[in-house]
Short mmCIF file of C-alpha atoms and ligand atoms in Angstrom, two decimals:
data_model
loop_
_atom_site.label_atom_id
_atom_site.label_comp_id
_atom_site.label_asym_id
_atom_site.label_seq_id
_atom_site.Cartn_x
_atom_site.Cartn_y
_atom_site.Cartn_z
CA MET Y 602 -1.21 12.00 -23.10
CA SER Y 603 -1.28 9.88 -26.22
CA SER Y 604 -1.04 6.14 -26.03
CA ALA Y 605 2.44 6.49 -27.56
CA GLY Y 606 3.51 7.84 -24.17
CA ARG Y 607 2.95 4.46 -22.55
CA SER Y 608 4.65 2.47 -25.27
CA GLN Y 609 7.12 -0.01 -23.83
CA LEU Y 610 8.95 -0.55 -27.09
CA PRO Y 611 12.68 -0.72 -26.56
CA GLY Y 612 14.66 2.09 -28.11
CA GLY Y 613 11.72 4.51 -28.32
CA SER Y 614 12.56 7.87 -29.83
CA THR Y 615 14.07 10.55 -27.62
CA GLU Y 616 11.15 12.77 -28.47
CA ARG Y 617 8.77 10.27 -26.97
CA SER Y 618 10.74 9.89 -23.77
CA ALA Y 619 11.09 13.66 -23.45
CA ASP Y 620 7.34 13.86 -23.86
CA ARG Y 621 6.88 11.30 -21.07
CA THR Y 622 9.18 13.16 -18.75
CA SER Y 623 7.39 16.45 -19.15
CA GLY Y 624 4.08 14.60 -18.66
CA ALA Y 625 5.32 13.13 -15.40
CA SER Y 626 6.63 16.43 -14.09
CA GLU Y 627 3.39 18.15 -15.05
CA PHE Y 628 1.53 15.46 -13.12
CA ALA Y 629 3.89 15.86 -10.15
CA GLU Y 630 3.34 19.63 -10.19
CA ARG Y 631 -0.43 19.16 -10.02
CA LEU Y 632 -0.10 16.67 -7.20
CA LEU Y 633 1.98 19.19 -5.26
CA THR Y 634 -0.68 21.85 -5.85
CA VAL Y 635 -3.39 19.56 -4.53
CA LEU Y 636 -1.26 18.69 -1.52
CA ALA Y 637 -0.62 22.35 -0.79
CA ASP Y 638 -4.28 23.37 -0.97
CA GLY Y 639 -5.49 24.17 2.51
CA ALA Y 640 -9.20 23.40 2.14
CA PHE Y 641 -9.00 20.07 3.96
CA THR Y 642 -9.69 20.00 7.67
CA SER Y 643 -8.79 16.32 8.06
CA THR Y 644 -6.17 13.85 6.88
CA TYR Y 645 -8.58 12.31 4.33
CA LYS Y 646 -6.88 13.98 1.40
CA TYR Y 647 -3.66 12.14 2.18
CA ALA Y 648 -5.48 8.88 2.80
CA VAL Y 649 -7.21 9.06 -0.59
CA LEU Y 650 -3.94 9.82 -2.37
CA LEU Y 651 -2.03 7.02 -0.65
CA GLY Y 652 -4.96 4.66 -1.12
CA LEU Y 653 -5.00 5.33 -4.86
CA VAL Y 654 -1.23 4.86 -5.12
CA ASP Y 655 -1.52 1.55 -3.26
CA LEU Y 656 -4.35 0.28 -5.41
CA CYS Y 657 -2.51 1.14 -8.62
CA VAL Y 658 0.57 -0.73 -7.43
CA GLU Y 659 -1.45 -3.68 -6.15
CA GLN Y 660 -3.65 -4.14 -9.18
CA SER Y 661 -1.08 -4.19 -11.93
CA THR Y 662 -1.54 -6.13 -15.13
CA ARG Y 663 0.64 -9.11 -15.99
CA THR Y 664 3.19 -6.79 -17.51
CA GLY Y 665 3.14 -4.48 -14.50
CA GLY Y 666 0.90 -1.80 -16.04
CA ALA Y 667 -1.41 0.27 -13.84
CA PRO Y 668 -5.19 -0.33 -13.82
CA THR Y 669 -7.40 2.16 -15.69
CA SER Y 670 -9.91 2.39 -12.86
CA VAL Y 671 -10.58 1.21 -9.31
CA THR Y 672 -13.80 1.17 -7.27
CA THR Y 673 -14.84 3.15 -4.24
CA ARG Y 674 -15.24 -0.16 -2.38
CA GLN Y 675 -11.63 -1.09 -3.06
CA LEU Y 676 -10.50 2.35 -1.96
CA ALA Y 677 -12.53 2.04 1.25
CA GLU Y 678 -10.86 -1.29 2.08
CA ARG Y 679 -7.44 0.16 1.40
CA ILE Y 680 -8.07 3.26 3.48
CA LEU Y 681 -9.41 1.14 6.31
CA GLU Y 682 -6.03 -0.63 6.30
CA LEU Y 683 -4.19 2.70 6.35
CA TYR Y 684 -6.09 4.06 9.34
CA TRP Y 685 -6.41 0.71 11.13
CA PRO Y 686 -3.11 0.85 13.07
CA GLN Y 687 -3.44 4.58 13.63
CA VAL Y 688 -6.17 4.27 16.25
CA ARG Y 689 -3.80 2.68 18.76
CA LEU Y 690 -2.71 5.02 21.53
CA PHE Y 691 0.21 7.38 21.11
CA ASP Y 692 1.54 8.44 24.52
CA GLU Y 693 -1.76 7.22 25.95
CA ARG Y 694 -3.93 9.30 23.68
CA LEU Y 695 -5.89 8.79 20.51
CA LEU Y 696 -4.48 11.08 17.85
CA GLN Y 697 -6.84 13.67 16.47
CA GLN Y 698 -7.00 13.57 12.66
CA ASN Y 699 -9.43 16.40 12.09
CA SER Y 700 -9.44 20.06 13.11
CA GLY Y 701 -12.80 19.80 14.91
CA ASN Y 702 -14.36 16.55 16.04
CA GLN Y 703 -12.40 13.38 15.42
CA ALA Y 704 -12.37 12.25 11.78
CA ALA Y 705 -15.38 9.96 11.29
CA ILE Y 706 -13.41 7.10 9.75
CA LEU Y 707 -11.19 6.83 12.84
CA THR Y 708 -14.16 6.91 15.17
CA LYS Y 709 -15.81 4.12 13.21
CA ILE Y 710 -12.70 1.95 13.19
CA LEU Y 711 -12.13 2.46 16.89
CA ARG Y 712 -15.74 1.67 17.73
CA PHE Y 713 -15.53 -1.49 15.66
CA GLN Y 714 -12.26 -2.61 17.30
CA ASN Y 715 -13.82 -2.07 20.73
CA GLN Y 716 -16.90 -4.03 19.73
CA VAL Y 717 -14.79 -6.96 18.63
CA GLY Y 718 -13.13 -6.52 21.99
CA GLU Y 719 -9.54 -6.74 20.90
CA PRO Y 720 -7.76 -3.45 20.47
CA GLY Y 721 -4.75 -3.87 18.19
CA ILE Y 722 -6.33 -6.85 16.42
CA SER Y 723 -5.14 -7.53 12.85
CA VAL Y 724 -7.45 -6.66 9.96
CA ALA Y 725 -7.53 -10.30 8.83
CA ARG Y 726 -8.59 -11.50 12.29
CA ALA Y 727 -11.24 -8.80 12.61
CA ARG Y 728 -12.71 -9.73 9.25
CA HIS Y 729 -12.77 -13.35 10.37
CA LEU Y 730 -14.31 -12.71 13.80
CA ALA Y 731 -17.08 -10.35 12.73
CA PRO Y 732 -17.59 -10.61 8.98
CA ASP Y 733 -20.96 -8.82 8.84
CA GLU Y 734 -19.91 -5.92 11.04
CA PHE Y 735 -16.68 -5.68 9.09
CA ALA Y 736 -18.55 -5.43 5.79
CA ARG Y 737 -20.73 -2.71 7.31
CA LEU Y 738 -17.66 -0.81 8.46
CA VAL Y 739 -16.19 -0.91 4.95
CA ARG Y 740 -19.48 0.31 3.51
CA ASP Y 741 -19.59 3.16 6.03
CA ILE Y 742 -16.08 4.22 5.19
CA GLU Y 743 -16.91 4.01 1.50
CA TRP Y 744 -19.82 6.40 1.98
CA THR Y 745 -17.62 8.86 3.85
CA LEU Y 746 -15.15 8.83 0.95
CA VAL Y 747 -17.88 9.18 -1.68
CA GLU Y 748 -19.49 12.09 0.12
CA MET Y 749 -16.48 14.13 0.97
CA PRO Y 750 -12.86 13.68 -0.06
CA LEU Y 751 -13.38 12.10 -3.50
CA PRO Y 752 -15.38 14.99 -5.05
CA LYS Y 753 -13.20 17.50 -3.23
CA LEU Y 754 -9.67 16.25 -3.73
CA GLN Y 755 -9.04 17.84 -7.12
CA ARG Y 756 -10.30 21.25 -6.10
CA VAL Y 757 -7.71 23.97 -5.94
CA GLY Y 758 -9.11 27.19 -4.52
CA SER Y 759 -12.58 27.37 -6.04
CA GLU Y 760 -11.59 25.59 -9.22
CA GLN Y 761 -11.74 21.89 -10.17
CA VAL Y 762 -8.55 20.59 -11.77
CA HIS Y 763 -9.30 17.12 -13.08
CA PHE Y 764 -5.96 15.48 -13.67
CA LEU Y 765 -6.10 12.34 -11.55
CA TYR Y 766 -9.53 10.70 -11.90
CA ARG Y 767 -13.12 11.21 -12.93
CA ILE Y 768 -16.15 10.14 -10.92
CA ASN Y 769 -19.82 10.16 -11.83
CA TRP Y 770 -21.14 12.20 -8.90
CA SER Y 771 -20.50 15.48 -7.13
CA ASP Y 772 -20.33 16.57 -3.50
CA ASP Y 773 -24.10 17.00 -3.21
CA ILE Y 774 -24.67 13.26 -3.59
CA ARG Y 775 -27.26 11.72 -1.26
CA ARG Y 776 -26.79 8.56 0.67
CA SER Y 777 -29.81 7.00 -1.06
CA THR Y 778 -28.11 7.47 -4.44
CA PHE Y 779 -24.98 5.83 -3.10
CA MET Y 780 -27.01 2.93 -1.69
CA SER Y 781 -28.96 2.41 -4.91
CA ARG Y 782 -28.13 -0.46 -7.18
CA ASP Y 783 -27.09 1.68 -10.14
CA PHE Y 784 -24.57 3.83 -8.29
CA ASP Y 785 -21.48 4.00 -10.49
CA ASN Y 786 -18.63 3.30 -8.06
CA ALA Y 787 -15.77 3.60 -10.56
CA ILE Y 788 -12.87 5.97 -10.03
CA ARG Y 789 -11.49 6.28 -13.56
CA PHE Y 790 -7.94 7.47 -13.99
CA ILE Y 791 -7.44 10.25 -16.51
CA GLY Y 792 -4.96 9.53 -19.30
CA ASN Y 793 -1.76 8.16 -17.82
CA ALA Y 794 -2.56 9.13 -14.24
CA GLY Y 795 -2.58 5.55 -12.91
CA GLU Y 796 0.75 4.92 -14.56
CA ASP Y 797 2.14 8.20 -13.21
CA LEU Y 798 1.04 7.28 -9.69
CA VAL Y 799 2.92 3.98 -9.89
CA ARG Y 800 6.04 5.59 -11.33
CA LEU Y 801 6.03 8.38 -8.78
CA ALA Y 802 5.03 6.12 -5.86
CA PRO Y 803 8.56 5.97 -4.38
CA PHE Y 804 8.47 9.79 -4.09
CA VAL Y 805 4.78 10.43 -3.51
CA ARG Y 806 4.51 7.99 -0.60
CA PRO Y 807 7.18 9.52 1.67
CA LEU Y 808 6.01 13.03 0.76
CA VAL Y 809 2.37 12.32 1.62
CA GLN Y 810 3.36 10.47 4.78
CA ARG Y 811 5.44 13.42 5.95
CA GLU Y 812 2.70 15.95 5.26
CA TRP Y 813 0.11 13.69 6.88
CA SER Y 814 2.31 13.37 9.99
CA GLY Y 815 2.84 17.13 10.00
CA LEU Y 816 -0.91 17.78 9.99
CA VAL Y 817 -1.52 15.25 12.77
CA GLY Y 818 1.28 16.95 14.67
CA ARG Y 819 -0.48 20.31 14.32
CA PHE Y 820 -3.89 18.94 15.32
CA ASN Y 821 -2.39 17.39 18.44
CA GLY Y 822 0.26 19.92 19.37
CA LEU Y 823 3.03 17.34 18.90
CA ALA Y 824 6.38 17.44 17.16
CA GLU Y 825 6.25 15.18 14.12
CA ALA Y 826 9.56 13.38 14.67
CA ARG Y 827 8.13 10.22 16.27
CA LEU Y 828 4.73 10.53 14.70
CA GLU Y 829 5.68 9.38 11.21
CA GLN Y 830 7.14 6.16 12.57
CA PHE Y 831 4.05 5.66 14.72
CA LEU Y 832 1.60 6.27 11.87
CA PHE Y 833 3.40 4.53 9.01
CA GLY Y 834 6.31 2.46 10.34
CA ALA Y 835 6.67 -1.27 9.72
CA PRO Y 836 5.00 -3.11 12.63
CA ARG Y 837 7.98 -5.32 13.47
CA GLU Y 838 6.63 -6.79 16.71
CA ALA Y 839 3.35 -7.69 15.04
CA ILE Y 840 5.03 -9.98 12.50
CA ALA Y 841 7.57 -11.62 14.82
CA HIS Y 842 5.17 -14.51 15.60
CA LEU Y 843 5.23 -15.50 11.92
CA ALA Y 844 8.97 -16.27 12.00
CA GLU Y 845 8.60 -19.82 13.29
CA PRO Y 846 6.23 -21.26 10.67
CA LEU Y 847 7.88 -19.34 7.83
CA LEU Y 848 11.31 -20.57 8.85
CA GLN Y 849 9.99 -24.12 8.79
CA LEU Y 850 8.92 -23.58 5.18
CA GLN Y 851 12.50 -22.53 4.44
CA GLY Y 852 13.88 -25.68 6.04
CA GLY Y 853 15.38 -23.65 8.87
CA ASN Y 854 17.67 -21.70 6.54
CA CYS Y 855 18.08 -17.99 5.85
CA PHE Y 856 16.08 -17.05 2.77
CA TYR Y 857 18.93 -15.12 1.17
CA CYS Y 858 22.23 -16.85 2.01
CA GLY Y 859 20.84 -20.32 2.68
CA ARG Y 860 22.79 -20.77 5.92
CA ARG Y 861 21.07 -22.27 8.94
CA VAL Y 862 19.49 -19.59 11.08
CA ARG Y 863 20.74 -20.22 14.57
CA GLN Y 864 20.20 -17.28 16.80
CA ARG Y 865 18.43 -14.12 15.80
CA ARG Y 866 15.89 -14.85 13.12
CA GLU Y 867 14.25 -11.87 11.55
CA VAL Y 868 11.17 -11.46 9.42
CA ASP Y 869 11.98 -9.45 6.31
CA HIS Y 870 9.59 -7.73 3.92
CA PHE Y 871 10.75 -9.11 0.57
CA VAL Y 872 9.48 -6.02 -1.24
CA PRO Y 873 10.72 -3.45 1.27
CA TRP Y 874 8.11 -1.77 3.45
CA SER Y 875 9.44 1.64 2.40
CA ARG Y 876 8.62 0.79 -1.23
CA HIS Y 877 5.20 -0.58 -0.53
CA PRO Y 878 3.65 -1.45 2.83
CA ASP Y 879 2.63 -5.07 2.26
CA ASN Y 880 2.42 -7.18 5.41
CA GLY Y 881 0.79 -10.11 3.63
CA LEU Y 882 2.32 -13.51 4.30
CA ASP Y 883 3.60 -13.88 0.75
CA ASN Y 884 5.76 -10.81 1.15
CA LEU Y 885 7.47 -12.14 4.28
CA VAL Y 886 10.63 -14.24 4.45
CA VAL Y 887 12.90 -15.17 7.35
CA THR Y 888 16.56 -14.17 7.39
CA ASP Y 889 19.49 -14.19 9.74
CA ALA Y 890 20.49 -10.89 11.28
CA ALA Y 891 23.41 -10.39 8.90
CA CYS Y 892 21.34 -10.64 5.72
CA ASN Y 893 18.49 -8.56 7.07
CA ASN Y 894 20.94 -5.91 8.11
CA ALA Y 895 22.68 -5.90 4.73
CA LYS Y 896 19.50 -5.90 2.64
CA ARG Y 897 17.82 -3.02 4.48
CA ASP Y 898 15.45 -1.18 2.14
CA HIS Y 899 17.03 -2.49 -1.06
CA LEU Y 900 15.25 -4.51 -3.68
CA ALA Y 901 16.58 -8.06 -3.93
CA ALA Y 902 18.23 -9.43 -7.09
CA ALA Y 903 16.48 -11.56 -9.73
CA GLU Y 904 17.75 -14.86 -8.32
CA HIS Y 905 16.05 -14.05 -5.01
CA VAL Y 906 12.89 -12.96 -6.82
CA GLU Y 907 12.91 -16.30 -8.60
CA ARG Y 908 13.15 -18.28 -5.36
CA TRP Y 909 10.59 -16.06 -3.71
CA ALA Y 910 8.02 -16.44 -6.51
CA GLU Y 911 8.68 -20.17 -6.50
CA ARG Y 912 8.10 -20.42 -2.78
CA ASN Y 913 4.84 -18.53 -3.01
CA GLN Y 914 3.64 -20.73 -5.81
CA GLN Y 915 4.84 -24.11 -4.58
CA ARG Y 916 4.05 -23.58 -0.91
CA GLU Y 917 0.72 -21.88 -1.50
CA VAL Y 918 -1.17 -24.47 0.53
CA GLU Y 919 1.18 -24.20 3.51
CA LEU Y 920 1.08 -20.41 3.35
CA ALA Y 921 -2.71 -20.50 3.34
CA GLN Y 922 -2.61 -22.80 6.38
CA ILE Y 923 -0.26 -20.48 8.27
CA ALA Y 924 -2.51 -17.55 7.38
CA ASP Y 925 -5.45 -19.50 8.70
CA VAL Y 926 -3.85 -20.52 11.98
CA LYS Y 927 -2.31 -17.09 12.61
CA GLN Y 928 -5.26 -15.23 11.15
CA TRP Y 929 -2.93 -13.19 9.06
CA SER Y 930 -3.48 -11.65 5.67
CA HIS Y 931 -2.48 -13.76 2.69
CA ARG Y 932 -3.18 -12.19 -0.68
CA PRO Y 933 -0.88 -13.86 -3.21
CA ARG Y 934 -2.21 -11.99 -6.24
CA ARG Y 935 -1.92 -8.61 -4.60
CA THR Y 936 1.63 -9.30 -3.46
CA LEU Y 937 2.64 -10.54 -6.90
CA SER Y 938 1.10 -7.42 -8.46
CA VAL Y 939 3.18 -5.21 -6.22
CA ALA Y 940 6.37 -7.02 -7.25
CA ARG Y 941 5.43 -6.68 -10.91
CA SER Y 942 4.67 -2.97 -10.58
CA ILE Y 943 8.06 -2.35 -9.07
CA TYR Y 944 10.40 -4.84 -10.72
CA LEU Y 945 9.06 -4.63 -14.26
CA ARG Y 946 9.55 -0.86 -14.26
CA LEU Y 947 13.12 -0.75 -13.04
CA PRO Y 948 15.51 1.24 -15.21
CA ALA Y 949 18.24 -0.86 -16.80
CA ASP Y 950 20.96 0.68 -14.64
CA ALA Y 951 19.28 0.04 -11.28
CA ARG Y 952 21.29 -2.00 -8.77
CA LEU Y 953 19.72 -4.88 -6.90
CA TRP Y 954 20.95 -6.37 -3.65
CA GLN Y 955 22.57 -9.76 -3.97
CA ILE Y 956 24.32 -10.60 -0.72
CA GLN Y 957 26.34 -8.77 1.95
CA ARG Y 958 27.58 -5.64 0.22
CA GLU Y 959 27.23 -6.96 -3.32
CA PHE Y 960 24.81 -5.49 -5.82
CA VAL Y 961 24.02 -6.68 -9.33
CA ALA Y 962 22.46 -5.25 -12.47
CA VAL Y 963 18.80 -5.73 -13.33
CA ASP Y 964 18.28 -8.99 -15.19
CA ALA Y 965 15.16 -7.84 -17.03
CA PRO Y 966 14.46 -10.97 -19.11
CA ARG Y 967 14.72 -13.16 -16.02
CA LEU Y 968 12.47 -10.87 -14.00
CA ARG Y 969 9.93 -10.76 -16.80
CA SER Y 970 9.87 -14.51 -17.06
CA VAL Y 971 9.57 -15.01 -13.29
CA LEU Y 972 6.95 -12.35 -12.64
CA GLY Y 973 5.18 -12.35 -15.96
CA ALA Y 974 4.88 -16.11 -16.30
CA ALA Y 975 3.57 -16.68 -12.81
CA SER Y 976 -0.13 -16.05 -12.48
ZN1 LIG M 1677 21.56 -14.96 5.50
#
């Protein structure tokens, strides 16, 4: 696609936008073809796709644009986070994610968690407790991705269809080449592919998650109904212990309506989990039950975004302390990137949640100034 396709000029010609639309649907068609190809015997294909979507959303530019490339190391860290909660037991069994032996990445994560001696431990705590072993685990996962799914993902039948990314190696790569200093670890997006991944993320994510759950269901002889929640659901219990310190930061009041939280306090993902799974401290706020129930999976209005960005900026030190004490992940830049990717791309007629059952229009200038100005 030409660079004109990414132009953000207001009032672009209809020809240009038609061009963009057909580009996006072409891209979507190719993604569907890759997803439908049956050559994969594990869930790695889905992990790589979701990992790339996540990285594009999390590494946006100041104006919300997608990155032009990511590294295999970054992808390995992201995929580690995807599989991390999936090694807990489902009905007292470890889910099989490969048609033969267990998928190597899961085995490695499980072995590591057992070594650290705390099954169900958070990624942030694990990294803290055993930094060297953790780095080795990431490197191991990276090699698995380099060797297998990355060169193979864009193969349909016996043909390579490069539409998503280019890499500088093929599937006969040796580990020594990977370990050498001049290994080129870039995954370069082709044309507008990074941008397309971000735009299509709200549709690609649930689609990939469903197919992933379906495959795990087949490997394990299980119906997929509960599996998707198990594999990808928001870990509500895991974040409950963060309510107390976060509520203190809010002066004891609900983040959205400002009323004192008396009874049921709930931890809310400011950018909804269904939009992007970010459990980092900066994405969490405390609400009363009424607001949490009303907001659901909606995006919050600009005035909330303003207060939220302000909190993250002004209370950075306190947030870092909470993260330290609770050994919880705290990645302000990543969280801000996610908000930019989503909010700065909203169509003008989108509706944002204000309070109770009230929704308001997108206040684009305000969002740009809040999210663009913050750094
Ligand atoms: Zn409230």
